[in-house]
Amino acid sequence: MLSLLYPALSFIAIDLQGLWSWIGLAFNLLMVPGMDYALRAKYGREVAIPERWRPWLTSDVWMIIATALQVVVLNIGLRRISEGVDPFALFGMVSTLGIAGGCLCITTAHELVHRRLPLCRAYGLGLLATVFYMHFRIDHVYGHHRNVGTAADLASAAKGEPFFAFFNRALLKGWGNAWSIESLRLSRRGMRTWSVWNRLPWYATAQLGLLAAVWIAYGALPAITLVLQAFIAVHLLEATNYVQHYGVARGAEGTRGGAEQCWDSDFLLSNMLLFNVPMHGHHHESASTVFGRLAVSPKAHILPASFHLMVFAALFPPIWKRIMDHRTPDFVSEKFPTASLG
């Protein structure tokens, strides 16, 4: 239910502009961590959603309504930009729309691409199209979950690896990794890589079609805005991956990846806003478990601060290393070298 805040914040940024256009940044960096710590101070570490409220508060209905509203608000924002806004408001709107795209649309897509119902997966892919990251579905489900904690996984960061090196690697190699996975899937079925059954060209066509439609309907600046908000959203996604899988390599050859290769967060508000994505260890133990049933895994490592603050800290390597390097496990396997992931 709290996910409805993101389309509301996006609408405020678009409608009021000025300083209000930066409300998404203030919300993520100040308000959410502040409330996280206020709830922790009042109720302690064990604060949780009461069981009688859980089915209502974690219903898929809120997730679908919030993301549908966000897509509508994004369209309103692009139209408003086509009518002309000042640069200060424009950059603020881009940041707020990008934050909503990362915290709401991508987290919802992450939840839905794991579902068995084709309609859920299709909706998740539609949300990924709004941030030009549809290949994430293939790379994440069939690559990341299989290879987490190894050099083969683009979403696992080696201890000491700066975030921007990690981000560039994930951004530049993600599509190629998804292509290799898709090519292997097709070859196992006796199909050619270049065929109508390859999903990636269809994804690319859909994303280019969306960009062209926005350009034709609203002009060049709104189309550029769509790309920039997508970049911010993807930046948040990869920062989340970096935080959740930093320096926790598998211990030995043949070890199965799981909660031990994850950093969890146990702050209530952050978890509710992000559909329990910060409870990542449980997700890696059971990817089909719906977000409302996820819990902090006893096998996972625990982040030392509110999840939103940790994602922000990752952007500053000296601060991040000071906070995290002494907390990471001592071992680094040969399959996951410290200096480079290759």
Short mmCIF file of C-alpha atoms in Angstrom, two decimals:
data_model
loop_
_atom_site.label_atom_id
_atom_site.label_comp_id
_atom_site.label_asym_id
_atom_site.label_seq_id
_atom_site.Cartn_x
_atom_site.Cartn_y
_atom_site.Cartn_z
CA MET A 1 0.00 0.00 0.00
CA LEU A 2 2.85 2.39 0.79
CA SER A 3 4.00 1.99 -2.81
CA LEU A 4 1.27 4.47 -3.77
CA LEU A 5 3.55 7.17 -2.35
CA TYR A 6 5.85 7.05 -5.39
CA PRO A 7 3.27 8.04 -8.05
CA ALA A 8 1.99 10.66 -5.59
CA LEU A 9 5.49 12.12 -5.21
CA SER A 10 5.99 12.07 -8.97
CA PHE A 11 2.74 13.97 -9.50
CA ILE A 12 3.73 16.56 -6.88
CA ALA A 13 7.09 17.05 -8.63
CA ILE A 14 5.37 17.55 -12.00
CA ASP A 15 2.51 19.72 -10.80
CA LEU A 16 4.25 22.03 -8.32
CA GLN A 17 7.76 22.08 -9.84
CA GLY A 18 10.35 24.40 -8.24
CA LEU A 19 11.89 22.84 -5.15
CA TRP A 20 9.00 20.37 -5.09
CA SER A 21 10.38 18.76 -8.24
CA TRP A 22 13.19 17.31 -6.10
CA ILE A 23 10.82 15.70 -3.59
CA GLY A 24 11.77 12.16 -4.66
CA LEU A 25 15.38 12.72 -3.65
CA ALA A 26 14.38 14.23 -0.30
CA PHE A 27 11.99 11.37 0.34
CA ASN A 28 14.54 8.62 -0.33
CA LEU A 29 17.52 10.21 1.40
CA LEU A 30 15.89 11.93 4.37
CA MET A 31 12.31 10.92 5.06
CA VAL A 32 12.55 7.14 4.61
CA PRO A 33 15.75 6.66 6.67
CA GLY A 34 14.37 9.05 9.31
CA MET A 35 11.18 7.04 9.63
CA ASP A 36 13.13 3.78 9.61
CA TYR A 37 15.15 4.90 12.62
CA ALA A 38 12.13 6.45 14.35
CA LEU A 39 10.27 3.13 14.12
CA ARG A 40 13.38 1.26 15.29
CA ALA A 41 13.77 3.60 18.29
CA LYS A 42 10.12 3.27 19.30
CA TYR A 43 9.45 -0.41 18.64
CA GLY A 44 12.89 -2.04 18.47
CA ARG A 45 14.47 -4.31 15.88
CA GLU A 46 11.63 -6.83 15.98
CA VAL A 47 8.98 -4.41 14.65
CA ALA A 48 6.95 -6.12 11.93
CA ILE A 49 3.60 -5.98 10.16
CA PRO A 50 0.90 -7.62 12.32
CA GLU A 51 -0.17 -10.91 10.76
CA ARG A 52 -3.83 -9.85 10.57
CA TRP A 53 -2.86 -6.86 8.41
CA ARG A 54 -0.28 -8.61 6.24
CA PRO A 55 -2.62 -9.99 3.52
CA TRP A 56 -4.18 -6.56 3.04
CA LEU A 57 -1.01 -4.46 3.17
CA THR A 58 1.01 -6.80 0.95
CA SER A 59 -1.70 -7.54 -1.63
CA ASP A 60 -0.64 -7.57 -5.28
CA VAL A 61 -3.50 -5.15 -5.94
CA TRP A 62 -1.53 -2.24 -4.45
CA MET A 63 1.50 -3.15 -6.53
CA ILE A 64 -0.49 -3.17 -9.77
CA ILE A 65 -2.39 0.04 -8.96
CA ALA A 66 0.77 1.92 -7.94
CA THR A 67 2.75 0.96 -11.04
CA ALA A 68 -0.18 1.69 -13.37
CA LEU A 69 -0.52 5.13 -11.77
CA GLN A 70 3.23 5.69 -12.11
CA VAL A 71 3.08 4.98 -15.85
CA VAL A 72 0.17 7.44 -16.17
CA VAL A 73 2.05 10.08 -14.17
CA LEU A 74 5.17 9.51 -16.27
CA ASN A 75 3.10 10.22 -19.37
CA ILE A 76 1.74 13.39 -17.75
CA GLY A 77 5.27 14.45 -16.90
CA LEU A 78 6.51 13.95 -20.46
CA ARG A 79 3.62 16.01 -21.78
CA ARG A 80 4.31 18.79 -19.26
CA ILE A 81 7.98 18.85 -20.27
CA SER A 82 6.97 19.17 -23.93
CA GLU A 83 5.11 22.36 -22.97
CA GLY A 84 8.25 23.82 -21.42
CA VAL A 85 9.75 23.81 -17.90
CA ASP A 86 12.78 25.57 -16.46
CA PRO A 87 16.04 23.57 -16.19
CA PHE A 88 15.98 23.39 -12.39
CA ALA A 89 12.49 21.86 -12.37
CA LEU A 90 13.36 19.62 -15.32
CA PHE A 91 16.31 17.98 -13.58
CA GLY A 92 14.28 17.64 -10.39
CA MET A 93 11.43 15.96 -12.25
CA VAL A 94 13.86 13.61 -13.98
CA SER A 95 15.35 12.61 -10.61
CA THR A 96 11.95 12.03 -9.00
CA LEU A 97 10.61 10.06 -11.97
CA GLY A 98 13.81 8.01 -12.08
CA ILE A 99 13.68 7.26 -8.36
CA ALA A 100 10.05 6.15 -8.72
CA GLY A 101 11.01 4.05 -11.73
CA GLY A 102 13.76 2.32 -9.77
CA CYS A 103 12.03 1.95 -6.40
CA LEU A 104 8.57 1.11 -7.73
CA CYS A 105 8.54 -0.08 -11.34
CA ILE A 106 11.73 -2.15 -11.28
CA THR A 107 11.03 -3.69 -7.86
CA THR A 108 7.54 -4.64 -9.04
CA ALA A 109 8.97 -6.05 -12.27
CA HIS A 110 11.51 -8.03 -10.24
CA GLU A 111 8.67 -9.57 -8.26
CA LEU A 112 6.52 -10.36 -11.29
CA VAL A 113 9.13 -11.86 -13.63
CA HIS A 114 9.58 -14.61 -11.04
CA ARG A 115 5.89 -15.49 -11.10
CA ARG A 116 4.62 -18.52 -12.99
CA LEU A 117 1.54 -16.79 -14.42
CA PRO A 118 2.38 -15.53 -17.95
CA LEU A 119 0.23 -12.42 -17.44
CA CYS A 120 2.32 -11.42 -14.41
CA ARG A 121 5.56 -11.90 -16.34
CA ALA A 122 4.18 -9.88 -19.25
CA TYR A 123 3.23 -7.01 -16.94
CA GLY A 124 6.68 -7.13 -15.37
CA LEU A 125 8.28 -6.93 -18.82
CA GLY A 126 6.08 -3.95 -19.66
CA LEU A 127 7.38 -2.13 -16.59
CA LEU A 128 10.98 -2.96 -17.54
CA ALA A 129 10.30 -1.46 -20.98
CA THR A 130 9.67 1.93 -19.33
CA VAL A 131 13.31 1.89 -18.13
CA PHE A 132 14.75 0.17 -21.25
CA TYR A 133 15.94 -2.86 -19.26
CA MET A 134 13.85 -5.76 -20.49
CA HIS A 135 16.89 -8.04 -20.82
CA PHE A 136 17.05 -7.95 -17.01
CA ARG A 137 14.36 -10.61 -16.92
CA ILE A 138 16.59 -13.16 -18.67
CA ASP A 139 19.88 -12.17 -17.06
CA HIS A 140 18.40 -12.04 -13.57
CA VAL A 141 16.21 -15.14 -13.52
CA TYR A 142 18.52 -17.48 -15.48
CA GLY A 143 21.92 -15.88 -14.81
CA HIS A 144 22.04 -14.12 -11.46
CA HIS A 145 20.14 -16.72 -9.44
CA ARG A 146 22.33 -19.49 -10.83
CA ASN A 147 25.68 -17.70 -10.55
CA VAL A 148 25.33 -15.42 -7.52
CA GLY A 149 28.59 -15.05 -5.63
CA THR A 150 30.79 -16.02 -8.58
CA ALA A 151 32.71 -14.13 -11.26
CA ALA A 152 30.08 -15.21 -13.80
CA ASP A 153 27.45 -13.08 -12.07
CA LEU A 154 27.27 -9.44 -13.15
CA ALA A 155 25.15 -8.62 -10.08
CA SER A 156 27.77 -9.76 -7.54
CA ALA A 157 30.47 -7.28 -6.51
CA ALA A 158 33.92 -8.34 -5.37
CA LYS A 159 35.21 -6.98 -2.08
CA GLY A 160 37.00 -3.72 -2.79
CA GLU A 161 35.35 -3.21 -6.19
CA PRO A 162 34.11 0.42 -6.49
CA PHE A 163 30.46 0.86 -7.36
CA PHE A 164 31.04 2.71 -10.63
CA ALA A 165 33.34 -0.04 -11.95
CA PHE A 166 30.62 -2.54 -11.00
CA PHE A 167 27.91 -0.39 -12.61
CA ASN A 168 29.82 0.01 -15.88
CA ARG A 169 30.43 -3.74 -16.03
CA ALA A 170 26.76 -4.55 -15.40
CA LEU A 171 25.54 -1.93 -17.87
CA LEU A 172 27.94 -2.81 -20.68
CA LYS A 173 27.85 -6.59 -20.34
CA GLY A 174 24.26 -7.18 -19.21
CA TRP A 175 22.75 -7.40 -22.69
CA GLY A 176 25.53 -9.68 -23.91
CA ASN A 177 25.10 -11.94 -20.90
CA ALA A 178 21.36 -12.18 -21.54
CA TRP A 179 22.07 -12.93 -25.22
CA SER A 180 24.38 -15.82 -24.27
CA ILE A 181 21.74 -17.25 -21.94
CA GLU A 182 19.04 -16.94 -24.59
CA SER A 183 21.29 -18.45 -27.26
CA LEU A 184 22.00 -21.44 -25.03
CA ARG A 185 18.27 -21.89 -24.34
CA LEU A 186 17.48 -21.93 -28.04
CA SER A 187 20.33 -24.27 -28.96
CA ARG A 188 19.15 -26.79 -26.38
CA ARG A 189 15.77 -26.75 -28.12
CA GLY A 190 17.32 -27.18 -31.53
CA MET A 191 16.58 -23.60 -32.62
CA ARG A 192 18.80 -20.98 -34.18
CA THR A 193 19.83 -17.91 -32.17
CA TRP A 194 18.65 -15.60 -34.94
CA SER A 195 15.04 -16.66 -35.12
CA VAL A 196 11.63 -15.38 -34.13
CA TRP A 197 11.93 -17.40 -30.91
CA ASN A 198 14.76 -15.22 -29.61
CA ARG A 199 13.12 -12.86 -27.11
CA LEU A 200 15.82 -10.19 -27.06
CA PRO A 201 15.23 -8.69 -30.54
CA TRP A 202 11.55 -8.40 -29.61
CA TYR A 203 12.52 -6.64 -26.38
CA ALA A 204 14.75 -4.25 -28.30
CA THR A 205 12.00 -3.54 -30.80
CA ALA A 206 9.49 -2.81 -28.04
CA GLN A 207 11.87 -0.41 -26.27
CA LEU A 208 12.85 1.43 -29.46
CA GLY A 209 9.17 1.60 -30.39
CA LEU A 210 8.36 3.20 -27.02
CA LEU A 211 11.13 5.77 -27.44
CA ALA A 212 10.00 6.55 -31.00
CA ALA A 213 6.38 6.92 -29.88
CA VAL A 214 7.35 9.41 -27.17
CA TRP A 215 9.52 11.36 -29.63
CA ILE A 216 6.68 11.55 -32.18
CA ALA A 217 4.02 12.41 -29.59
CA TYR A 218 5.92 14.90 -27.44
CA GLY A 219 9.24 15.77 -29.09
CA ALA A 220 12.96 15.31 -28.51
CA LEU A 221 13.27 16.69 -24.97
CA PRO A 222 10.59 14.39 -23.47
CA ALA A 223 12.23 11.43 -25.25
CA ILE A 224 15.59 12.38 -23.74
CA THR A 225 13.86 12.76 -20.38
CA LEU A 226 12.50 9.23 -20.68
CA VAL A 227 16.03 7.93 -21.28
CA LEU A 228 17.48 9.94 -18.37
CA GLN A 229 14.85 8.76 -15.87
CA ALA A 230 15.51 5.20 -17.07
CA PHE A 231 19.23 5.69 -16.44
CA ILE A 232 18.53 6.81 -12.86
CA ALA A 233 16.17 3.87 -12.32
CA VAL A 234 18.73 1.37 -13.64
CA HIS A 235 21.40 3.09 -11.54
CA LEU A 236 19.26 2.37 -8.46
CA LEU A 237 18.72 -1.24 -9.54
CA GLU A 238 22.42 -1.90 -9.95
CA ALA A 239 23.23 -0.04 -6.72
CA THR A 240 20.77 -2.37 -5.02
CA ASN A 241 22.54 -5.39 -6.53
CA TYR A 242 25.88 -3.99 -5.42
CA VAL A 243 24.71 -3.48 -1.83
CA GLN A 244 22.99 -6.86 -1.60
CA HIS A 245 25.87 -8.93 -3.01
CA TYR A 246 29.02 -7.05 -2.01
CA GLY A 247 32.04 -9.20 -1.17
CA VAL A 248 30.12 -12.36 -0.28
CA ALA A 249 31.64 -14.89 -2.64
CA ARG A 250 30.92 -18.61 -2.48
CA GLY A 251 33.35 -20.40 -0.23
CA ALA A 252 34.46 -23.24 -2.47
CA GLU A 253 34.16 -24.78 -5.90
CA GLY A 254 30.72 -26.32 -6.38
CA THR A 255 29.13 -24.52 -3.42
CA ARG A 256 25.53 -23.62 -4.12
CA GLY A 257 24.61 -19.93 -3.95
CA GLY A 258 21.96 -18.80 -1.49
CA ALA A 259 21.29 -16.52 1.45
CA GLU A 260 24.95 -16.65 2.48
CA GLN A 261 25.74 -14.56 -0.62
CA CYS A 262 23.32 -11.80 0.40
CA TRP A 263 23.12 -8.76 2.65
CA ASP A 264 19.68 -8.32 4.22
CA SER A 265 18.09 -5.25 5.76
CA ASP A 266 15.62 -5.44 8.66
CA PHE A 267 14.22 -1.89 8.61
CA LEU A 268 10.43 -2.02 8.29
CA LEU A 269 9.61 1.04 6.17
CA SER A 270 12.36 0.42 3.60
CA ASN A 271 11.16 -3.14 3.18
CA MET A 272 7.51 -2.17 2.79
CA LEU A 273 8.30 0.50 0.19
CA LEU A 274 10.49 -1.88 -1.84
CA PHE A 275 8.24 -4.97 -1.69
CA ASN A 276 10.68 -6.66 0.70
CA VAL A 277 13.51 -6.64 -1.84
CA PRO A 278 15.94 -5.88 1.05
CA MET A 279 15.02 -9.31 2.51
CA HIS A 280 17.10 -10.74 -0.28
CA GLY A 281 18.48 -13.85 1.36
CA HIS A 282 15.05 -15.45 1.63
CA HIS A 283 14.43 -14.57 -2.03
CA HIS A 284 17.58 -16.45 -3.06
CA GLU A 285 16.54 -19.42 -0.97
CA SER A 286 13.09 -19.48 -2.55
CA ALA A 287 12.68 -17.24 -5.61
CA SER A 288 9.04 -18.22 -6.06
CA THR A 289 8.00 -17.02 -2.59
CA VAL A 290 5.81 -13.92 -2.98
CA PHE A 291 7.15 -10.71 -1.46
CA GLY A 292 4.55 -10.58 1.31
CA ARG A 293 5.93 -13.83 2.77
CA LEU A 294 9.61 -12.96 2.69
CA ALA A 295 11.52 -12.58 5.96
CA VAL A 296 15.06 -11.80 7.03
CA SER A 297 17.12 -14.95 6.53
CA PRO A 298 19.17 -16.19 9.49
CA LYS A 299 21.86 -17.22 6.99
CA ALA A 300 22.22 -13.78 5.39
CA HIS A 301 24.53 -10.99 6.49
CA ILE A 302 22.80 -7.91 7.95
CA LEU A 303 23.45 -4.41 6.63
CA PRO A 304 24.46 -1.94 9.35
CA ALA A 305 22.09 0.88 8.33
CA SER A 306 18.79 1.67 6.64
CA PHE A 307 18.68 0.21 3.11
CA HIS A 308 18.13 3.59 1.42
CA LEU A 309 21.18 5.01 3.21
CA MET A 310 23.33 2.04 2.23
CA VAL A 311 22.41 2.46 -1.44
CA PHE A 312 23.41 6.14 -1.19
CA ALA A 313 26.67 5.28 0.62
CA ALA A 314 27.60 2.91 -2.20
CA LEU A 315 28.00 5.93 -4.48
CA PHE A 316 30.96 7.10 -2.40
CA PRO A 317 33.64 4.36 -2.46
CA PRO A 318 35.78 5.62 0.46
CA ILE A 319 32.74 5.85 2.74
CA TRP A 320 31.40 2.50 1.53
CA LYS A 321 34.70 0.69 2.10
CA ARG A 322 35.02 2.19 5.56
CA ILE A 323 31.54 0.94 6.46
CA MET A 324 31.58 -2.45 4.77
CA ASP A 325 35.01 -3.95 4.11
CA HIS A 326 35.65 -5.00 7.71
CA ARG A 327 32.20 -6.60 7.80
CA THR A 328 32.61 -8.78 4.72
CA PRO A 329 33.73 -12.42 5.05
CA ASP A 330 37.48 -13.04 5.09
CA PHE A 331 37.49 -15.57 2.26
CA VAL A 332 37.49 -14.70 -1.43
CA SER A 333 37.28 -17.76 -3.66
CA GLU A 334 39.41 -18.27 -6.76
CA LYS A 335 36.24 -18.03 -8.82
CA PHE A 336 35.64 -14.52 -7.43
CA PRO A 337 38.92 -12.57 -7.42
CA THR A 338 39.14 -9.34 -5.44
CA ALA A 339 40.84 -7.14 -8.02
CA SER A 340 38.83 -7.95 -11.10
CA LEU A 341 35.86 -9.97 -12.20
CA GLY A 342 37.14 -10.22 -15.74
#
